[in-house]
Short mmCIF file of C-alpha atoms and ligand atoms in Angstrom, two decimals:
data_model
loop_
_atom_site.label_atom_id
_atom_site.label_comp_id
_atom_site.label_asym_id
_atom_site.label_seq_id
_atom_site.Cartn_x
_atom_site.Cartn_y
_atom_site.Cartn_z
CA MET Z 1 -127.82 131.92 -120.32
CA LYS Z 2 -127.86 135.05 -122.32
CA THR Z 3 -131.11 135.76 -124.21
CA LYS Z 4 -130.71 139.51 -124.72
CA LYS Z 5 -130.10 139.60 -128.58
CA SER Z 6 -132.86 137.25 -128.94
CA GLU Z 7 -135.22 139.30 -126.77
CA LYS Z 8 -134.20 142.33 -128.96
CA LEU Z 9 -134.79 140.63 -132.02
CA TYR Z 10 -138.19 139.38 -130.83
CA GLN Z 11 -139.23 142.97 -130.23
CA GLN Z 12 -138.17 143.98 -133.79
CA GLY Z 13 -139.77 140.85 -135.40
CA LEU Z 14 -143.20 141.81 -133.65
CA GLU Z 15 -143.65 144.76 -135.95
CA HIS Z 16 -143.80 143.21 -139.22
CA LEU Z 17 -143.94 139.36 -138.73
CA VAL Z 18 -147.08 137.88 -137.05
CA GLY Z 19 -145.82 136.71 -133.71
CA ALA Z 20 -142.29 137.42 -135.09
CA VAL Z 21 -142.33 134.01 -136.78
CA ASN Z 22 -143.27 132.71 -140.13
CA SER Z 23 -144.68 129.39 -138.80
CA PRO Z 24 -146.66 129.04 -135.50
CA VAL Z 25 -144.73 125.87 -134.27
CA ARG Z 26 -141.69 128.40 -133.86
CA ALA Z 27 -143.26 130.70 -131.19
CA PHE Z 28 -142.81 129.43 -127.60
CA ALA Z 29 -146.37 130.01 -126.68
CA SER Z 30 -146.90 126.68 -125.03
CA VAL Z 31 -143.56 126.62 -123.04
CA GLY Z 32 -143.56 130.29 -121.79
CA GLY Z 33 -141.10 132.95 -122.95
CA ASN Z 34 -139.87 134.03 -126.10
CA PRO Z 35 -138.38 132.44 -129.30
CA LEU Z 36 -134.89 132.32 -129.70
CA PHE Z 37 -133.33 133.32 -132.95
CA ILE Z 38 -130.93 131.47 -134.66
CA ASP Z 39 -127.59 132.50 -136.25
CA LYS Z 40 -126.13 129.52 -137.61
CA ALA Z 41 -125.72 125.64 -137.49
CA LYS Z 42 -123.20 123.12 -138.26
CA GLY Z 43 -123.17 119.48 -137.89
CA SER Z 44 -125.04 118.31 -134.63
CA LYS Z 45 -125.36 121.92 -133.41
CA ILE Z 46 -127.15 124.94 -133.69
CA THR Z 47 -126.18 128.53 -132.31
CA ASP Z 48 -128.55 131.31 -131.34
CA VAL Z 49 -127.66 134.98 -131.95
CA ASP Z 50 -126.27 135.33 -128.17
CA ALA Z 51 -123.74 132.65 -129.30
CA ASN Z 52 -125.45 129.95 -127.10
CA GLU Z 53 -124.83 126.59 -128.67
CA TYR Z 54 -127.21 123.80 -128.35
CA ILE Z 55 -127.20 120.11 -129.69
CA ASP Z 56 -130.11 120.29 -132.25
CA LEU Z 57 -132.96 117.96 -131.77
CA VAL Z 58 -135.20 119.91 -133.83
CA LEU Z 59 -133.30 119.70 -136.95
CA SER Z 60 -135.72 122.19 -138.84
CA TYR Z 61 -138.40 119.65 -137.89
CA GLY Z 62 -136.85 116.69 -139.54
CA PRO Z 63 -135.29 117.80 -142.84
CA MET Z 64 -131.46 118.04 -141.67
CA ILE Z 65 -131.04 114.39 -140.94
CA LEU Z 66 -127.42 114.41 -141.87
CA GLY Z 67 -126.79 117.45 -139.50
CA HIS Z 68 -126.31 121.12 -140.68
CA ARG Z 69 -124.51 121.95 -143.62
CA HIS Z 70 -123.12 118.22 -144.51
CA LYS Z 71 -119.82 118.79 -146.75
CA LYS Z 72 -121.49 116.98 -149.64
CA VAL Z 73 -124.74 118.64 -149.75
CA GLN Z 74 -123.12 122.20 -149.42
CA LYS Z 75 -120.96 121.27 -152.32
CA ALA Z 76 -123.93 120.10 -154.31
CA ILE Z 77 -125.68 123.21 -153.87
CA THR Z 78 -123.03 125.67 -154.52
CA LYS Z 79 -122.24 123.84 -157.80
CA ALA Z 80 -126.10 124.17 -158.58
CA THR Z 81 -126.02 128.05 -157.78
CA LYS Z 82 -123.40 128.67 -160.38
CA LYS Z 83 -125.59 127.08 -163.12
CA GLY Z 84 -128.85 129.24 -162.39
CA TYR Z 85 -131.53 129.45 -159.71
CA SER Z 86 -134.63 128.59 -161.43
CA PHE Z 87 -135.47 127.74 -165.27
CA GLY Z 88 -139.17 127.01 -165.54
CA ALA Z 89 -138.19 124.07 -167.60
CA SER Z 90 -137.26 120.82 -167.08
CA THR Z 91 -133.65 119.63 -165.66
CA LYS Z 92 -131.60 116.49 -165.31
CA ASP Z 93 -131.58 116.52 -161.62
CA GLU Z 94 -135.31 116.23 -161.27
CA ILE Z 95 -135.00 112.97 -163.04
CA LYS Z 96 -132.31 111.94 -161.03
CA LEU Z 97 -134.08 112.77 -157.66
CA ALA Z 98 -137.31 111.14 -158.98
CA LYS Z 99 -135.48 107.83 -159.44
CA ILE Z 100 -134.03 107.77 -156.09
CA VAL Z 101 -137.26 108.52 -154.53
CA CYS Z 102 -139.14 105.80 -156.76
CA ASP Z 103 -136.76 103.10 -156.16
CA ALA Z 104 -137.14 103.62 -152.30
CA PHE Z 105 -140.74 103.06 -152.33
CA PRO Z 106 -142.04 99.69 -153.97
CA GLY Z 107 -145.48 101.01 -154.85
CA MET Z 108 -144.31 104.39 -156.43
CA ASP Z 109 -143.77 104.31 -160.22
CA LYS Z 110 -143.99 108.14 -160.72
CA VAL Z 111 -143.50 111.21 -158.42
CA ARG Z 112 -144.47 114.97 -158.89
CA PHE Z 113 -142.18 117.45 -156.93
CA VAL Z 114 -143.92 120.31 -155.29
CA ASN Z 115 -142.68 123.01 -152.75
CA SER Z 116 -143.85 121.84 -149.51
CA GLY Z 117 -145.72 119.10 -147.64
CA THR Z 118 -148.85 120.96 -147.48
CA GLU Z 119 -148.76 121.05 -151.26
CA ALA Z 120 -148.19 117.34 -151.42
CA VAL Z 121 -150.89 116.48 -149.21
CA LEU Z 122 -153.36 119.08 -150.84
CA SER Z 123 -152.40 117.70 -154.47
CA ALA Z 124 -152.57 114.02 -153.11
CA VAL Z 125 -156.06 114.32 -151.79
CA ARG Z 126 -156.90 116.02 -155.17
CA LEU Z 127 -155.53 113.03 -156.98
CA ALA Z 128 -157.42 110.40 -154.87
CA ARG Z 129 -160.70 112.09 -155.49
CA ALA Z 130 -159.91 112.47 -159.08
CA TYR Z 131 -159.09 108.73 -159.43
CA THR Z 132 -162.01 107.33 -157.39
CA SER Z 133 -164.48 109.99 -158.31
CA LYS Z 134 -165.45 110.34 -154.85
CA SER Z 135 -165.40 113.15 -152.62
CA LYS Z 136 -165.07 112.24 -148.51
CA ILE Z 137 -161.58 111.96 -146.93
CA ILE Z 138 -161.03 110.19 -143.75
CA LYS Z 139 -158.47 111.89 -141.43
CA PHE Z 140 -157.42 110.89 -137.90
CA SER Z 141 -157.39 113.04 -134.97
CA GLY Z 142 -153.84 114.34 -134.05
CA CYS Z 143 -152.72 113.84 -137.48
CA TYR Z 144 -151.24 116.88 -139.03
CA HIS Z 145 -150.99 117.17 -143.13
CA GLY Z 146 -150.22 120.65 -143.56
CA HIS Z 147 -152.62 123.62 -143.69
CA MET Z 148 -155.01 122.86 -146.49
CA ASP Z 149 -158.47 123.89 -145.51
CA ALA Z 150 -160.02 120.34 -145.62
CA LEU Z 151 -157.61 118.93 -143.37
CA LEU Z 152 -157.28 121.61 -140.71
CA VAL Z 153 -159.41 119.93 -138.15
CA ALA Z 154 -158.55 117.70 -135.17
CA ALA Z 155 -155.11 118.52 -136.42
CA GLY Z 156 -151.66 117.89 -134.59
CA SER Z 157 -148.64 120.22 -134.69
CA GLY Z 158 -149.03 123.78 -134.09
CA LEU Z 159 -152.97 123.39 -133.43
CA ALA Z 160 -152.55 120.97 -130.72
CA THR Z 161 -149.75 122.95 -129.11
CA LEU Z 162 -152.01 126.17 -129.06
CA SER Z 163 -155.08 123.87 -128.33
CA LEU Z 164 -156.88 124.93 -131.16
CA PRO Z 165 -159.91 122.62 -132.63
CA GLY Z 166 -159.13 123.82 -136.08
CA SER Z 167 -158.71 127.17 -138.14
CA LYS Z 168 -160.76 130.06 -138.19
CA GLY Z 169 -161.35 131.03 -141.90
CA VAL Z 170 -161.99 127.52 -142.90
CA PRO Z 171 -165.72 127.61 -144.25
CA ASP Z 172 -167.97 124.70 -143.38
CA GLU Z 173 -168.05 123.59 -146.93
CA ALA Z 174 -164.58 123.05 -146.93
CA VAL Z 175 -164.64 120.33 -144.32
CA LYS Z 176 -167.92 118.80 -145.18
CA ASN Z 177 -166.26 115.98 -146.95
CA THR Z 178 -163.70 115.68 -144.07
CA LEU Z 179 -164.51 112.60 -141.67
CA ILE Z 180 -162.64 112.19 -138.46
CA ALA Z 181 -161.48 108.81 -137.05
CA GLU Z 182 -159.52 108.04 -133.74
CA TYR Z 183 -155.86 106.67 -134.44
CA ASN Z 184 -155.43 103.04 -133.85
CA ASN Z 185 -159.02 102.65 -133.71
CA LEU Z 186 -160.51 100.49 -136.74
CA ASP Z 187 -163.97 100.65 -135.58
CA SER Z 188 -163.88 104.51 -135.92
CA VAL Z 189 -163.11 104.04 -139.75
CA GLN Z 190 -165.32 101.45 -139.97
CA LYS Z 191 -168.39 103.42 -138.92
CA HIS Z 192 -167.64 105.98 -141.41
CA ILE Z 193 -167.60 103.41 -144.02
CA ASP Z 194 -170.78 102.06 -142.92
CA GLU Z 195 -172.39 105.54 -142.87
CA ASN Z 196 -170.95 107.13 -146.11
CA LYS Z 197 -170.75 105.58 -149.55
CA ASP Z 198 -168.68 108.68 -150.99
CA ILE Z 199 -165.16 107.94 -149.46
CA ALA Z 200 -162.16 108.58 -151.65
CA ALA Z 201 -159.37 108.40 -149.41
CA VAL Z 202 -158.03 107.52 -145.84
CA ILE Z 203 -154.84 109.67 -145.10
CA LEU Z 204 -152.81 109.38 -142.14
CA GLU Z 205 -149.17 109.48 -140.80
CA PRO Z 206 -147.99 105.67 -141.03
CA VAL Z 207 -146.53 106.71 -137.53
CA GLY Z 208 -147.98 109.72 -135.82
CA GLY Z 209 -145.40 112.49 -135.27
CA ASN Z 210 -147.69 115.54 -134.79
CA MET Z 211 -149.32 114.62 -131.66
CA GLY Z 212 -145.95 113.67 -130.19
CA VAL Z 213 -144.81 110.32 -131.56
CA VAL Z 214 -147.93 107.75 -131.69
CA ILE Z 215 -147.11 104.14 -133.09
CA PRO Z 216 -149.49 102.17 -134.95
CA GLN Z 217 -150.55 99.02 -132.83
CA ASP Z 218 -151.74 95.65 -133.74
CA ASP Z 219 -151.57 95.62 -137.51
CA PHE Z 220 -153.41 98.89 -137.53
CA LEU Z 221 -152.00 99.66 -140.91
CA VAL Z 222 -152.44 96.12 -142.42
CA LYS Z 223 -155.97 96.11 -141.45
CA LEU Z 224 -156.80 99.70 -142.49
CA LYS Z 225 -155.31 98.99 -145.99
CA GLU Z 226 -157.69 95.81 -146.19
CA LEU Z 227 -160.67 97.91 -145.02
CA CYS Z 228 -159.58 100.47 -147.65
CA ASN Z 229 -159.18 97.65 -150.39
CA ALA Z 230 -162.65 96.26 -149.51
CA ASN Z 231 -164.21 99.56 -150.20
CA GLY Z 232 -162.46 101.08 -153.14
CA ILE Z 233 -160.86 103.47 -150.91
CA LEU Z 234 -157.44 104.80 -151.61
CA LEU Z 235 -154.95 104.87 -148.90
CA ILE Z 236 -152.60 108.02 -148.60
CA ALA Z 237 -149.74 107.53 -146.50
CA ASP Z 238 -148.44 111.14 -145.35
CA GLU Z 239 -144.88 110.45 -144.93
CA VAL Z 240 -143.61 114.01 -144.99
CA MET Z 241 -142.08 113.25 -141.61
CA THR Z 242 -141.59 109.54 -141.64
CA GLY Z 243 -140.18 109.38 -145.32
CA PHE Z 244 -136.30 108.51 -145.22
CA ARG Z 245 -136.62 109.06 -141.29
CA SER Z 246 -136.62 105.21 -140.13
CA LYS Z 247 -135.55 103.47 -142.99
CA PHE Z 248 -134.44 104.44 -146.66
CA GLY Z 249 -137.80 104.94 -148.10
CA GLY Z 250 -141.14 104.92 -146.16
CA ALA Z 251 -142.20 103.75 -142.74
CA GLN Z 252 -145.20 102.00 -144.42
CA GLU Z 253 -142.88 99.28 -145.61
CA LEU Z 254 -141.78 98.79 -142.03
CA PHE Z 255 -145.46 97.95 -141.21
CA ASN Z 256 -146.07 95.76 -144.33
CA VAL Z 257 -148.30 98.08 -146.00
CA GLU Z 258 -148.31 99.80 -149.30
CA ALA Z 259 -150.16 102.85 -149.60
CA ASP Z 260 -151.93 103.94 -152.82
CA ILE Z 261 -150.31 107.48 -152.72
CA THR Z 262 -147.36 108.75 -150.72
CA CYS Z 263 -146.59 112.36 -149.75
CA LEU Z 264 -143.48 113.59 -148.89
CA GLY Z 265 -141.31 116.46 -147.86
CA LYS Z 266 -138.88 117.28 -145.07
CA VAL Z 267 -135.89 114.92 -145.67
CA ILE Z 268 -136.10 114.98 -149.35
CA GLY Z 269 -135.21 118.54 -149.75
CA GLY Z 270 -132.34 118.15 -147.05
CA GLY Z 271 -133.21 121.66 -145.85
CA PHE Z 272 -134.44 123.36 -148.88
CA PRO Z 273 -138.31 123.44 -150.00
CA VAL Z 274 -139.18 120.27 -151.71
CA GLY Z 275 -142.54 118.08 -151.38
CA ALA Z 276 -143.49 115.26 -153.33
CA TYR Z 277 -146.44 112.98 -153.96
CA GLY Z 278 -146.09 109.52 -155.88
CA ALA Z 279 -148.08 106.58 -156.64
CA ARG Z 280 -148.30 103.65 -158.96
CA ASN Z 281 -148.69 104.57 -162.96
CA GLU Z 282 -152.55 104.14 -163.10
CA ILE Z 283 -152.90 106.79 -160.54
CA MET Z 284 -150.19 109.14 -161.43
CA GLU Z 285 -151.48 109.17 -165.08
CA MET Z 286 -154.07 111.14 -163.77
CA VAL Z 287 -152.08 114.02 -163.46
CA ALA Z 288 -151.91 116.90 -165.83
CA PRO Z 289 -150.23 116.62 -168.49
CA LEU Z 290 -151.02 112.92 -168.90
CA GLY Z 291 -154.47 113.50 -167.32
CA GLY Z 292 -157.19 115.79 -166.01
CA MET Z 293 -156.09 116.40 -162.52
CA TYR Z 294 -154.35 119.71 -162.64
CA GLN Z 295 -151.57 120.82 -160.22
CA ALA Z 296 -148.60 122.95 -161.28
CA GLY Z 297 -145.80 125.09 -159.56
CA THR Z 298 -143.58 127.87 -160.69
CA LEU Z 299 -140.69 126.62 -158.53
CA SER Z 300 -141.54 122.91 -158.17
CA GLY Z 301 -138.41 120.84 -159.04
CA ASN Z 302 -136.13 123.80 -158.42
CA PRO Z 303 -132.57 123.01 -159.35
CA ILE Z 304 -130.97 124.12 -156.19
CA ALA Z 305 -133.52 121.92 -154.10
CA MET Z 306 -133.13 118.93 -156.30
CA ALA Z 307 -129.54 119.30 -155.91
CA SER Z 308 -129.91 119.30 -152.13
CA GLY Z 309 -132.19 116.51 -152.13
CA ILE Z 310 -129.91 114.21 -154.37
CA ALA Z 311 -127.05 115.03 -152.24
CA THR Z 312 -128.93 114.24 -149.01
CA LEU Z 313 -130.42 110.99 -150.05
CA SER Z 314 -127.33 109.84 -151.57
CA GLU Z 315 -125.43 110.42 -148.59
CA LEU Z 316 -127.98 108.97 -146.45
CA LYS Z 317 -127.87 105.87 -148.50
CA LYS Z 318 -124.00 105.63 -148.23
CA GLN Z 319 -124.04 106.22 -144.60
CA ASP Z 320 -126.98 104.04 -143.73
CA PRO Z 321 -127.55 105.62 -140.12
CA TYR Z 322 -130.96 103.75 -139.41
CA ALA Z 323 -129.70 100.83 -137.15
CA ASN Z 324 -127.64 103.36 -135.09
CA PHE Z 325 -130.66 105.74 -134.87
CA ASN Z 326 -131.99 102.99 -133.05
CA VAL Z 327 -129.43 102.37 -130.55
CA VAL Z 328 -128.97 106.27 -129.93
CA ALA Z 329 -132.90 106.81 -129.80
CA GLU Z 330 -133.28 103.53 -127.22
CA LYS Z 331 -130.25 105.28 -125.16
CA ILE Z 332 -132.20 108.39 -124.99
CA LYS Z 333 -135.57 106.53 -124.24
CA SER Z 334 -133.80 104.58 -121.46
CA SER Z 335 -132.20 107.89 -119.82
CA LEU Z 336 -135.86 109.60 -119.86
CA LEU Z 337 -137.33 106.66 -118.32
CA LYS Z 338 -134.54 106.10 -115.69
CA SER Z 339 -134.55 109.86 -114.60
CA GLY Z 340 -138.58 109.82 -114.52
CA LYS Z 341 -138.17 106.95 -111.87
CA LYS Z 342 -135.34 108.51 -110.06
CA TYR Z 343 -137.14 111.62 -109.43
CA ASN Z 344 -140.63 110.13 -109.28
CA VAL Z 345 -142.02 112.11 -112.37
CA ASP Z 346 -144.64 109.98 -114.45
CA LEU Z 347 -143.66 109.87 -118.07
CA VAL Z 348 -143.90 107.61 -121.03
CA VAL Z 349 -141.65 107.44 -124.09
CA ASN Z 350 -142.79 106.69 -127.54
CA ARG Z 351 -140.07 105.98 -130.18
CA PHE Z 352 -139.80 105.14 -133.73
CA GLY Z 353 -136.40 105.20 -135.38
CA SER Z 354 -134.87 108.39 -134.80
CA MET Z 355 -138.23 109.97 -133.88
CA ILE Z 356 -138.66 110.16 -130.05
CA ASN Z 357 -140.44 112.11 -127.16
CA PRO Z 358 -141.40 111.86 -123.67
CA PHE Z 359 -145.14 112.36 -122.55
CA PHE Z 360 -145.61 113.93 -119.12
CA THR Z 361 -148.25 111.36 -118.20
CA LYS Z 362 -148.60 107.98 -116.45
CA ASP Z 363 -150.85 106.12 -119.32
CA GLU Z 364 -149.75 104.76 -122.41
CA VAL Z 365 -150.22 107.40 -125.51
CA THR Z 366 -151.64 105.73 -128.32
CA ASP Z 367 -153.98 108.41 -130.05
CA PHE Z 368 -154.61 111.99 -129.66
CA SER Z 369 -156.77 111.90 -126.67
CA SER Z 370 -154.33 109.96 -124.71
CA ALA Z 371 -151.48 112.45 -125.88
CA GLN Z 372 -153.56 115.41 -124.71
CA LYS Z 373 -153.45 113.98 -121.12
CA SER Z 374 -149.77 114.96 -120.75
CA ASP Z 375 -149.07 117.87 -118.33
CA THR Z 376 -147.85 120.42 -120.74
CA ASP Z 377 -146.67 122.77 -117.71
CA LYS Z 378 -144.30 120.01 -116.83
CA PHE Z 379 -143.00 119.85 -120.46
CA GLY Z 380 -142.33 123.69 -120.53
CA VAL Z 381 -140.35 123.59 -117.40
CA PHE Z 382 -138.48 120.38 -119.00
CA PHE Z 383 -138.08 122.28 -122.17
CA TRP Z 384 -136.48 125.36 -120.70
CA GLU Z 385 -134.07 123.30 -118.49
CA MET Z 386 -133.01 121.28 -121.62
CA ILE Z 387 -132.27 124.77 -123.36
CA LYS Z 388 -130.11 125.87 -120.35
CA ASN Z 389 -128.12 122.50 -120.42
CA GLY Z 390 -127.50 122.98 -124.26
CA VAL Z 391 -130.15 120.92 -125.87
CA PHE Z 392 -132.60 122.56 -128.36
CA LEU Z 393 -135.96 120.83 -128.69
CA PRO Z 394 -138.99 121.64 -130.27
CA PRO Z 395 -141.14 124.00 -128.00
CA SER Z 396 -143.96 121.75 -127.53
CA GLN Z 397 -145.27 118.63 -126.15
CA PHE Z 398 -146.95 117.42 -129.43
CA GLU Z 399 -143.76 117.61 -131.48
CA ALA Z 400 -141.23 114.80 -131.99
CA TRP Z 401 -137.43 115.25 -131.46
CA PHE Z 402 -135.43 114.01 -134.10
CA LEU Z 403 -131.79 112.55 -134.36
CA SER Z 404 -128.98 113.46 -137.08
CA SER Z 405 -126.47 111.44 -138.05
CA ALA Z 406 -124.09 113.89 -137.02
CA LEU Z 407 -124.69 113.36 -133.36
CA SER Z 408 -121.28 112.23 -131.48
CA GLU Z 409 -121.07 110.06 -128.37
CA SER Z 410 -120.17 113.20 -126.33
CA ASP Z 411 -123.38 114.97 -127.65
CA ILE Z 412 -125.46 111.87 -126.56
CA GLU Z 413 -123.81 112.06 -123.40
CA LYS Z 414 -124.43 115.75 -122.72
CA ILE Z 415 -128.30 114.89 -124.11
CA GLU Z 416 -128.37 112.30 -121.07
CA LYS Z 417 -127.08 114.62 -118.62
CA ALA Z 418 -129.40 117.48 -119.67
CA ILE Z 419 -132.38 114.99 -119.53
CA ASP Z 420 -131.42 114.04 -115.69
CA ALA Z 421 -131.10 117.44 -114.92
CA SER Z 422 -134.30 118.54 -116.48
CA ILE Z 423 -136.41 115.80 -115.23
CA LYS Z 424 -134.89 116.73 -111.59
CA LYS Z 425 -136.14 120.31 -112.33
CA VAL Z 426 -139.68 119.05 -113.08
CA SER Z 427 -139.90 117.13 -110.05
CA GLU Z 428 -139.19 120.25 -107.84
CA MET Z 429 -142.14 122.21 -109.51
C1 LIG W 1 -144.49 118.62 -141.64
C2 LIG W 1 -145.56 118.04 -142.24
C3 LIG W 1 -146.48 118.21 -143.32
C4 LIG W 1 -146.58 119.79 -143.81
O1 LIG W 1 -145.43 119.98 -144.43
P1 LIG W 1 -144.87 121.55 -144.81
O2 LIG W 1 -143.68 121.38 -145.53
O3 LIG W 1 -144.85 122.11 -143.57
O4 LIG W 1 -146.09 122.29 -145.61
C5 LIG W 1 -147.57 117.29 -143.73
N1 LIG W 1 -147.59 116.29 -143.21
C6 LIG W 1 -146.77 115.89 -142.19
C7 LIG W 1 -146.81 114.51 -141.53
C8 LIG W 1 -145.94 116.90 -142.02
O5 LIG W 1 -144.97 116.18 -140.69
#
C-alpha cells in the first residue's frame, strides 16, 4: 500500500497544525503509524491522497449516514450557496429543519441550532442549571460530551484513546460540580443523589458510542429517568451521535424514555457544522430571547448547513434505511465473531442499529472499565490490516464504526473478507 503522499503531507502538516490534525481522534497515535490524508469521497467510499480507495466506516464519525456527496444533498447545498453564505438574520430553512427535528422527538417542542455537538451540550447543561436553579451534573465514565470544561473528566473518545483521565487546563473549580457515575450502574447514581442535594441534571449517551459501543442494560434508562423524576433532576440525552442513527429520531425512544433535554449534532448537519438542543416549551422558554439563559452564535442556523440538514433528514426519512442497517450490522457482527472463533482470537462485539465495534477482550463490555480491558495492541494490528484490505475504520478501539445507506452488497462482502484477513493477522501476533 502506497502512503508516500500522506506521509509527506503529515510532515508538512506538523509545522503549523498541532500533530497535523484539527481533532485528536484523527491522529493515529493509538494504532501506530501516521494519519492518512483524504482527497475525496463519494457514496460508500473514501479515497486518500495516494489514491487508495476504502469503504468508509468512519463517515466523519457519524454524520455521513447517506454516504458521501448524496445527489440530493449536493443539489440542496449548491442551491443554497447561490443565495448567500450567512446573514446574521433568520431564514425559512431554520424553521423547516426545526420542524423536522421536533417532529422526530416526542418530547421536543422547540429547538435551538448551534454549530457543534460540544456547543449543544454546554448549552443544554447551562439550560438545565437555569431551569432547576441547581449546579451539579452527573455524568458517566466513558461517555463523551464534547470538550466543555465541566465534562472533560472520565471522558471517552479521544481521551480514552490517548488514556487521559481528563484535560490539563481545566481548573478544579470547573469540575467541582461534576459527579461521575458508572454506566449501567444505578447504585452509582443513587449514591450521588443521596450525598448531594444540588443536582441539576444527569447527562448521558443513551447508547454509549465513545467508549466503543456500550448498550444500556435491563431498563437502565427507564429506571434512571424515574430516579431523576423522583429527585427533581433533569435527564439530558446526549444524542449527538445516536440521533437519527438507529431510528428516525432518538435512541431514547427505542428504550421507552423521554429525556428532558436532548442534544443533537452529527447526522442533523449531514456533514456541515450543526448542533442543536431541544426540550419541551416550559424548559426552552428559559432561553434568550424568551428567557434569561443566554446562548448565542454568529453562524448558528447557517443557511448552507440548514440546507444540508434538511436534505439529509428528508432523504433519510424517505429511504428509511434502519431495518436494513440492522441486517447489515448483524452480518458484520457475525463475521467478526466467526473469524474470532476460527482464529482463536477473543473478542466481543457490541452493536446498536448502525453503530458497531469489536472489543479485543473475552468479557462482556457494559461500561468504561470493561471496555478498557480490550487489548488495544490487537486493535492496532487489526486496524492496519483492515486499511490494507480497503476498509477505513476509526483509528481507535474506543470509537464506534458507522454504516451508511450507500453500502452495496459487494461492499459488505469486501468488509467481511477484510475482517477475516485482519483477525487472522491478529492471531499471528
Ligand atoms: C461527537 C459527540 C459530541 C461532540 O460533538 P462535536 O461536534 O465534536 O463538538 C458530543 N457528544 C457526543 C455523544 C458525541 O458523539
